[in-house]
CSV table of C-alpha atoms in Angstrom, one decimal:
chain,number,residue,atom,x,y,z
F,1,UNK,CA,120.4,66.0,-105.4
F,2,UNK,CA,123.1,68.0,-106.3
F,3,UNK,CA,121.3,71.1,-104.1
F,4,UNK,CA,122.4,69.1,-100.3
F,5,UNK,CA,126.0,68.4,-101.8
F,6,UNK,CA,126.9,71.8,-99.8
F,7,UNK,CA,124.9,70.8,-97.2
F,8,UNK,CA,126.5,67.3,-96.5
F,9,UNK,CA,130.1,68.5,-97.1
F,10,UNK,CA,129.9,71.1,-94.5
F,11,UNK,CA,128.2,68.7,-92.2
F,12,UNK,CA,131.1,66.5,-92.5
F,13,UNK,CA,133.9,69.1,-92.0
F,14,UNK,CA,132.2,69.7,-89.1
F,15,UNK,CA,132.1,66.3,-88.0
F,16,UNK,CA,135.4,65.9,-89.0
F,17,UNK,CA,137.0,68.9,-87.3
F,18,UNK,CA,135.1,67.7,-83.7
F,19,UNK,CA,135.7,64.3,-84.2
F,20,UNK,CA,140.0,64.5,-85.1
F,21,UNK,CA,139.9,66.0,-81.4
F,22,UNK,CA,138.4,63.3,-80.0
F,23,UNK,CA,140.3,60.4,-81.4
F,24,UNK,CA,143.3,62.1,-80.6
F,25,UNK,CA,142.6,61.8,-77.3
F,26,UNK,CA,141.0,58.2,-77.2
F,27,UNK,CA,143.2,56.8,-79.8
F,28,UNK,CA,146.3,58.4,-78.7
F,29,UNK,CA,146.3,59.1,-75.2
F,30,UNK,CA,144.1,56.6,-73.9
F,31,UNK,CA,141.5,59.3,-72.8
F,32,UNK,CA,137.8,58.9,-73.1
F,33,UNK,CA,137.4,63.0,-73.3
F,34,UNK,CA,133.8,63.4,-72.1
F,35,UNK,CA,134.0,66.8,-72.0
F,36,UNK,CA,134.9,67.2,-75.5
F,37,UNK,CA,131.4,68.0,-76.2
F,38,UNK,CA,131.3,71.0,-73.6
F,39,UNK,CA,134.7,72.3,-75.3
F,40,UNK,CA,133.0,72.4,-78.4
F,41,UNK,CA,130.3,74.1,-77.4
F,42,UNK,CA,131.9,76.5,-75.4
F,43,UNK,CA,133.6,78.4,-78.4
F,44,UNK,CA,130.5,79.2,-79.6
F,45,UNK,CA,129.0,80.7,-76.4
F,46,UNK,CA,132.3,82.3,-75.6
F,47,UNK,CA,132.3,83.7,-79.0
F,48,UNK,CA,128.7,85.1,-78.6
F,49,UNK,CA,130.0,86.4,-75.2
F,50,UNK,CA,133.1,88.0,-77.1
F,51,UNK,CA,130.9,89.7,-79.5
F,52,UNK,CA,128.9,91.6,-77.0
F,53,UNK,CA,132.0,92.7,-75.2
F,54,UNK,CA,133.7,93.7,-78.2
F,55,UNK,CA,131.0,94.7,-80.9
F,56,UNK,CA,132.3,94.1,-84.3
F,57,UNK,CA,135.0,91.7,-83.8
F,58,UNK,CA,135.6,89.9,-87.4
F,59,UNK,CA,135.9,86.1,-88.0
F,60,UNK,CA,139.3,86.6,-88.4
F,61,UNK,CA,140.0,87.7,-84.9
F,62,UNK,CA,137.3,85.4,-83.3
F,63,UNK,CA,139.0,82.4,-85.2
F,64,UNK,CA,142.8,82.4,-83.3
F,65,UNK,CA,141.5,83.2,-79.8
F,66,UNK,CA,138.7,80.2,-79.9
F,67,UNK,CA,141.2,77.7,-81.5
F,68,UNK,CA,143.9,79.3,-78.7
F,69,UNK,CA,141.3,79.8,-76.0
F,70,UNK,CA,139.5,76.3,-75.8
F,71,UNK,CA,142.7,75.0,-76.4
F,72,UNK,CA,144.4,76.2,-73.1
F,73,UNK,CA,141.1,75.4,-71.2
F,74,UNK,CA,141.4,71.7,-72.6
F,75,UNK,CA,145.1,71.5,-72.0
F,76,UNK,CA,144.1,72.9,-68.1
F,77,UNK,CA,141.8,70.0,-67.5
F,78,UNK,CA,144.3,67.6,-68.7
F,79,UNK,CA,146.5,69.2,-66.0
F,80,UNK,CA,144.4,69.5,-63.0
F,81,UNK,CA,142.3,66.7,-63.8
F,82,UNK,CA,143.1,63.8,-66.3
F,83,UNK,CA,146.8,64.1,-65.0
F,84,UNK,CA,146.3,63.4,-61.2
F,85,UNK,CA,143.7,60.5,-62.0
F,86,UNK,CA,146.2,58.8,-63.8
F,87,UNK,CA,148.7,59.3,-61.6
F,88,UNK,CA,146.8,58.2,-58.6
F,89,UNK,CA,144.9,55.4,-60.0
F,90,UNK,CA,145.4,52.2,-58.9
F,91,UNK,CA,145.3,50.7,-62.4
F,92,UNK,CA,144.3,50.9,-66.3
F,93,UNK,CA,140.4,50.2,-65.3
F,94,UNK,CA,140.5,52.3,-62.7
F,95,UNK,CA,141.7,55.4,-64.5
F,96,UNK,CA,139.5,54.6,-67.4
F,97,UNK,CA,136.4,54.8,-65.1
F,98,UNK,CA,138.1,57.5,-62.6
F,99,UNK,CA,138.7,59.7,-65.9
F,100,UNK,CA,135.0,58.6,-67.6
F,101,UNK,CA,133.6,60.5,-64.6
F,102,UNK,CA,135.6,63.2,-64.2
F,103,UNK,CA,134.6,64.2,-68.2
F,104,UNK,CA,131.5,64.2,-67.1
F,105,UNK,CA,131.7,66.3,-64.0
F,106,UNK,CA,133.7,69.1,-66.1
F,107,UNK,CA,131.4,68.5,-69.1
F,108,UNK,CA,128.0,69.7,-66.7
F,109,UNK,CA,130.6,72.9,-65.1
F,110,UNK,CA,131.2,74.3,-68.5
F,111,UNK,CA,127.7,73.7,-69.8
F,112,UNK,CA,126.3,75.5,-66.8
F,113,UNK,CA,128.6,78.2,-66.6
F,114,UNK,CA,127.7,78.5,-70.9
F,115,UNK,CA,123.6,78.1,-69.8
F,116,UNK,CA,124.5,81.2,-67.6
F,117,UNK,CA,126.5,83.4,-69.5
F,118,UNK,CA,123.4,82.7,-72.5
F,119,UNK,CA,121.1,83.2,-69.9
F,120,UNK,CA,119.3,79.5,-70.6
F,121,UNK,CA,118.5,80.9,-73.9
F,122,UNK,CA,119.5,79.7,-77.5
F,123,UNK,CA,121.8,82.3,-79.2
F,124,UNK,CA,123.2,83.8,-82.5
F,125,UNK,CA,126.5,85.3,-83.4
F,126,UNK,CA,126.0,89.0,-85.0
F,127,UNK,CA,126.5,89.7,-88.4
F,128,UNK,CA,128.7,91.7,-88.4
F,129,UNK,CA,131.2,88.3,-87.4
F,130,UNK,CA,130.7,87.2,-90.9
F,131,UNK,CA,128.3,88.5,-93.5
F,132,UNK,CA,126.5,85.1,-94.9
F,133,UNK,CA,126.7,85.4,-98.8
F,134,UNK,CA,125.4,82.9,-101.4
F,135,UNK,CA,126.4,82.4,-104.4
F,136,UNK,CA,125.7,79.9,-107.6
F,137,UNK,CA,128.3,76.7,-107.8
F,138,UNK,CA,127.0,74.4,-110.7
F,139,UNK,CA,123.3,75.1,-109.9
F,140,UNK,CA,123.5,74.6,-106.5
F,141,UNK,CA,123.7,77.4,-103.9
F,142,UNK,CA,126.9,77.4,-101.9
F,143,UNK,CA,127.4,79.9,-98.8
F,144,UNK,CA,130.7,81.5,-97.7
F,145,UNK,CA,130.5,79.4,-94.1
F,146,UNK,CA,130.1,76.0,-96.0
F,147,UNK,CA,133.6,76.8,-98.2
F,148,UNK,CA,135.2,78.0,-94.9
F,149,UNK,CA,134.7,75.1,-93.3
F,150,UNK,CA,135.7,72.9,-96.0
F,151,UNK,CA,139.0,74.8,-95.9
F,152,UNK,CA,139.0,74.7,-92.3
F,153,UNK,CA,138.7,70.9,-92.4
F,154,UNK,CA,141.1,70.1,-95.1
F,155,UNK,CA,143.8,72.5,-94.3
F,156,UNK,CA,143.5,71.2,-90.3
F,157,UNK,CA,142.9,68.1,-91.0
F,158,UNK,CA,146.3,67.3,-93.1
F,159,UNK,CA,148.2,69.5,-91.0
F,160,UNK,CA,147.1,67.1,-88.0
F,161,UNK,CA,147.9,63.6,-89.7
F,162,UNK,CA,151.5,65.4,-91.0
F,163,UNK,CA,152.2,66.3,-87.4
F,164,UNK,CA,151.3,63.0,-86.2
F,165,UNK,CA,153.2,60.7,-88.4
F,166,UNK,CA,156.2,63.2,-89.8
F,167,UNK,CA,156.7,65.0,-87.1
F,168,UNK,CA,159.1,64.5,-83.4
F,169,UNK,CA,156.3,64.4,-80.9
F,170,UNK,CA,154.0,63.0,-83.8
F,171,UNK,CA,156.1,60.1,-83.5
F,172,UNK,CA,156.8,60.2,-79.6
F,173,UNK,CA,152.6,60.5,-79.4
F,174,UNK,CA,152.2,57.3,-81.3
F,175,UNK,CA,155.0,55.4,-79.3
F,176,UNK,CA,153.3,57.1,-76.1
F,177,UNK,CA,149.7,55.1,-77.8
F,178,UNK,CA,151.5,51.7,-78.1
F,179,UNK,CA,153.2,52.1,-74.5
F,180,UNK,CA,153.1,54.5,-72.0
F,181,UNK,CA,155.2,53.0,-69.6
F,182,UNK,CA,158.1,52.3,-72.3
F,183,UNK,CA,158.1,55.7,-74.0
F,184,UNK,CA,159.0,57.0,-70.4
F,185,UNK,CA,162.2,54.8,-69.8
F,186,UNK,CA,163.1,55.5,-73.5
F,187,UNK,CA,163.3,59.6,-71.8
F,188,UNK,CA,159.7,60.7,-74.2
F,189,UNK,CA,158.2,63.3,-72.1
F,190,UNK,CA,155.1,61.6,-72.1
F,191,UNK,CA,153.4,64.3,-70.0
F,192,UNK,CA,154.5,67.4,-72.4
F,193,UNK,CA,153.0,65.3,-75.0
F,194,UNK,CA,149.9,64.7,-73.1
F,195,UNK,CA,149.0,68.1,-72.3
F,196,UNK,CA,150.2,68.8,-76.2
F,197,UNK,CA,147.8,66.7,-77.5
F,198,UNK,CA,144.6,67.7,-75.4
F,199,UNK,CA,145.5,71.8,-76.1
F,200,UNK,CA,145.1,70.4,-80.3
F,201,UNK,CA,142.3,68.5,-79.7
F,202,UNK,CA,140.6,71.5,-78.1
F,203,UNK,CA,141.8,74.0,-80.5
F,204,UNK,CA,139.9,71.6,-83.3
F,205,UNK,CA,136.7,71.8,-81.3
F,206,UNK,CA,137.4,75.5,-80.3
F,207,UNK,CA,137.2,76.2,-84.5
F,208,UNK,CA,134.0,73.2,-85.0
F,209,UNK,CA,132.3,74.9,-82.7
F,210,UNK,CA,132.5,78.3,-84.0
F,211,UNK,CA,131.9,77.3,-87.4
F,212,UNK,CA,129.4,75.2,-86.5
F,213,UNK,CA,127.5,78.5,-85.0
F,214,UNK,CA,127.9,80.3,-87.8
F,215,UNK,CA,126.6,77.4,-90.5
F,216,UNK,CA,123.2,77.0,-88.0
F,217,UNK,CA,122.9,80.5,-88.2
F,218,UNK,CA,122.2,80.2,-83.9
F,219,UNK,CA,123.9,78.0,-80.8
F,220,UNK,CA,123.4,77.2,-77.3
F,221,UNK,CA,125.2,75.9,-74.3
F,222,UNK,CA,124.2,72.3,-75.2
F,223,UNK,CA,124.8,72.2,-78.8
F,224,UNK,CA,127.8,69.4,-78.3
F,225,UNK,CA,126.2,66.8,-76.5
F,226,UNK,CA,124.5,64.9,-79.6
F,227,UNK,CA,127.5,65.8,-81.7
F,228,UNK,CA,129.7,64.1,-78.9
F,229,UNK,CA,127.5,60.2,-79.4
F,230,UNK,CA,127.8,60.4,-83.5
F,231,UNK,CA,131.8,61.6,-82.7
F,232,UNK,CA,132.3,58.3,-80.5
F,233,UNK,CA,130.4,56.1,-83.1
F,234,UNK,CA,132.9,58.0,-85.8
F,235,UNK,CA,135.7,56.9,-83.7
F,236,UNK,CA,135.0,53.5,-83.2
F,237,UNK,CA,133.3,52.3,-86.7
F,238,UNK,CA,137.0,54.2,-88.2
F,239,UNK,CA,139.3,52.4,-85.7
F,240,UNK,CA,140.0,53.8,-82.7
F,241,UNK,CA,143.4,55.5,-83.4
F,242,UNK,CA,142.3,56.0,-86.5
F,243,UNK,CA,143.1,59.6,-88.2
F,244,UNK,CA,142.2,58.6,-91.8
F,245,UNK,CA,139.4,56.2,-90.7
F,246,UNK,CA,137.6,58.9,-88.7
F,247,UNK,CA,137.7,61.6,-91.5
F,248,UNK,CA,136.6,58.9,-93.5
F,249,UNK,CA,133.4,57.9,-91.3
F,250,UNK,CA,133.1,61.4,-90.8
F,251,UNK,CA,131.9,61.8,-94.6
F,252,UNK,CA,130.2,59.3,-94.7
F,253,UNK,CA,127.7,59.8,-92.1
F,254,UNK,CA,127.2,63.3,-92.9
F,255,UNK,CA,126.4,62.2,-96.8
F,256,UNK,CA,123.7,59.7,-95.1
F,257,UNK,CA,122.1,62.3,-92.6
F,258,UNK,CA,122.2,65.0,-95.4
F,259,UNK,CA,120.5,63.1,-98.0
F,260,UNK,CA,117.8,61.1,-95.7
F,261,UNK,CA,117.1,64.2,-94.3
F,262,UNK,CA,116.2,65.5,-97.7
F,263,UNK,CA,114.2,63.0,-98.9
F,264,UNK,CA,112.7,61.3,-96.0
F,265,UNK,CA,112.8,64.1,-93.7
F,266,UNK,CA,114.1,65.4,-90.9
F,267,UNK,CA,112.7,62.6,-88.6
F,268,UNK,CA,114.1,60.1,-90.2
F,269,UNK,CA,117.8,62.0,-90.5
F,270,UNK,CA,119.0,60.2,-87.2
F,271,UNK,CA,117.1,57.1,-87.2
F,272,UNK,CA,118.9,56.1,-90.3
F,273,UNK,CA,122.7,57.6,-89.1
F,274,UNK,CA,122.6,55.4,-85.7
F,275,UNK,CA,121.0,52.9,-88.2
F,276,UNK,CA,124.1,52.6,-90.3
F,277,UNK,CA,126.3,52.7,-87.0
F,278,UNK,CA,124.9,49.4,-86.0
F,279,UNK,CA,124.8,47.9,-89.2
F,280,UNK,CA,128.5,48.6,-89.4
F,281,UNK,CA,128.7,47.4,-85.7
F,282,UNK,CA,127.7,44.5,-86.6
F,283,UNK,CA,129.6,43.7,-90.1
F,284,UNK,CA,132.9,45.6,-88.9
F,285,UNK,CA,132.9,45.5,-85.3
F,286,UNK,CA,136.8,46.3,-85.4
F,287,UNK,CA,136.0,49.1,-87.4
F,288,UNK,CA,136.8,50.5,-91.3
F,289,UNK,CA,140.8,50.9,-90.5
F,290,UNK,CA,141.5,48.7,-87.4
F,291,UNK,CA,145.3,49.1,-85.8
F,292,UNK,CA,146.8,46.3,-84.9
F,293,UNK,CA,147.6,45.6,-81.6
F,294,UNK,CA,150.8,44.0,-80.1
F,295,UNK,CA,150.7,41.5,-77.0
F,296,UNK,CA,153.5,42.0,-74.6
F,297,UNK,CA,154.8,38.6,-73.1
């Protein structure tokens, strides 16, 4: 038992790392980031790419210019397309749907251009990135990747819910959640913000996805898609908004899909994750940590 403890809390720094992103966007800004999955992704093609191109480059270097890279890209669609949809909607619903589609139309460009540049074929980052060691923690075999990216998480994680709730635009984001409309008359620059928070929440799936290369030991172009459903169902069973709540879910499902997986097998690893997502669906529909929500007269 003790042997998949490694296992389960790398699984959920991962989870947790992809899924911060994505409730920043949805819980924040309003914006149901389909492509998040295709961000994600992307670092770890890109990466693989980056490595051919430059044979040799260390984690170290590979690390910043993911985190920066996928951040700018993620920040550019918010600029050229999240941006005008909302300021050419013709209201709430119609943005919601406009910007639902448009995820998925930029979601399919970068997976293609990925499928491409992999040459439709799964992939693994070299070696020489980051040599894999093992070594003995309590009996149980811990690798250098899995303590990475529990550092990773932890260290990104708080630094995300200090900026959000001690910090300027922290605050300004959260007054920008509760209303958009207000935080411009009160002079917020709610579209500084905006792009702000989409350039984070790609950095955080610009370093998942690397990570998450490195801990399968081998990638491809769609590696984010099923990460992207269990991410949503993170989001929502937390409370959408939800910082704590999601790296809360986060562990929680990874614990359950490491541990079924062990004992009951691989099959059985997802069956019984979407299993506890409706279960939770249906005892805490409003989720773990709901926020409370304010009617306007």
């Amino acid at each position: 038992m003790l042997g998949q403890l490694p296992n389960a809390v790398a699984l959920a720094s991962v989870y947790t790392l992809f899924t911060l992103g994505l409730t920043l966007c949805w819980g924040v800004l309003n914006v149901l980031n389909l492509a998040h999955g295709a961000l994600f992704a992307a670092s770890a093609f890109l990466a693989y790419r980056l490595t051919q191109v430059v044979p040799g480059i260390p984690l170290w270097a590979l690390l910043p210019i993911m985190a920066v890279g996928i951040g700018l890209l993620s920040a550019l669609v918010q600029v050229l397309v999240f941006a005008p949809i909302r300021a050419r909607g013709a209201g709430e619903h119609d943005v919601e749907m406009r910007t639902l589609i448009a995820g998925v139309t930029v979601a399919a460009a970068i997976t293609t251009v990925g499928a491409i540049l992999t040459e439709h074929q799964p992939f693994a980052l070299p070696r020489e990135a980051l040599e894999v060691t093992t070594f003995d923690v309590l009996g149980a075999p811990v690798t250098n990747v899995q303590v990475l990216l529990l550092v990773a998480a932890v260290v990104l994680a708080c630094g995300l819910l200090g900026y959000v709730r001690y910090t300027r635009d922290g605050r300004a984001l959260r007054a920008v959640a509760v209303d958009r409309r207000a935080a411009r008359l009160m002079g917020i620059p709610v579209r500084r913000l905006e792009v702000q928070a989409l350039a984070l929440s790609g950095a955080l799936a610009g370093v998942a996805g690397l990570f998450f290369a490195l801990y399968l030991g081998a990638g491809d172009a769609h590696m984010g898609d099923t990460l992207l459903l269990k991410a949503f169902a993170i989001v929502i069973l937390a409370g959408v908004g939800s910082l704590g709540g999601a790296v809360v879910f986060a562990f929680v499902l990874a614990f359950v899909e490491a541990y079924v997986g062990y004992y009951a097998g691989a099959d059985l690893r997802d069956v019984a994750a979407f299993a506890l997502i409706i279960v939770m669906l249906l005892v805490r529909p409003t989720g773990l940590f709901p926020r409370a929500i304010g009617q306007r007269a």
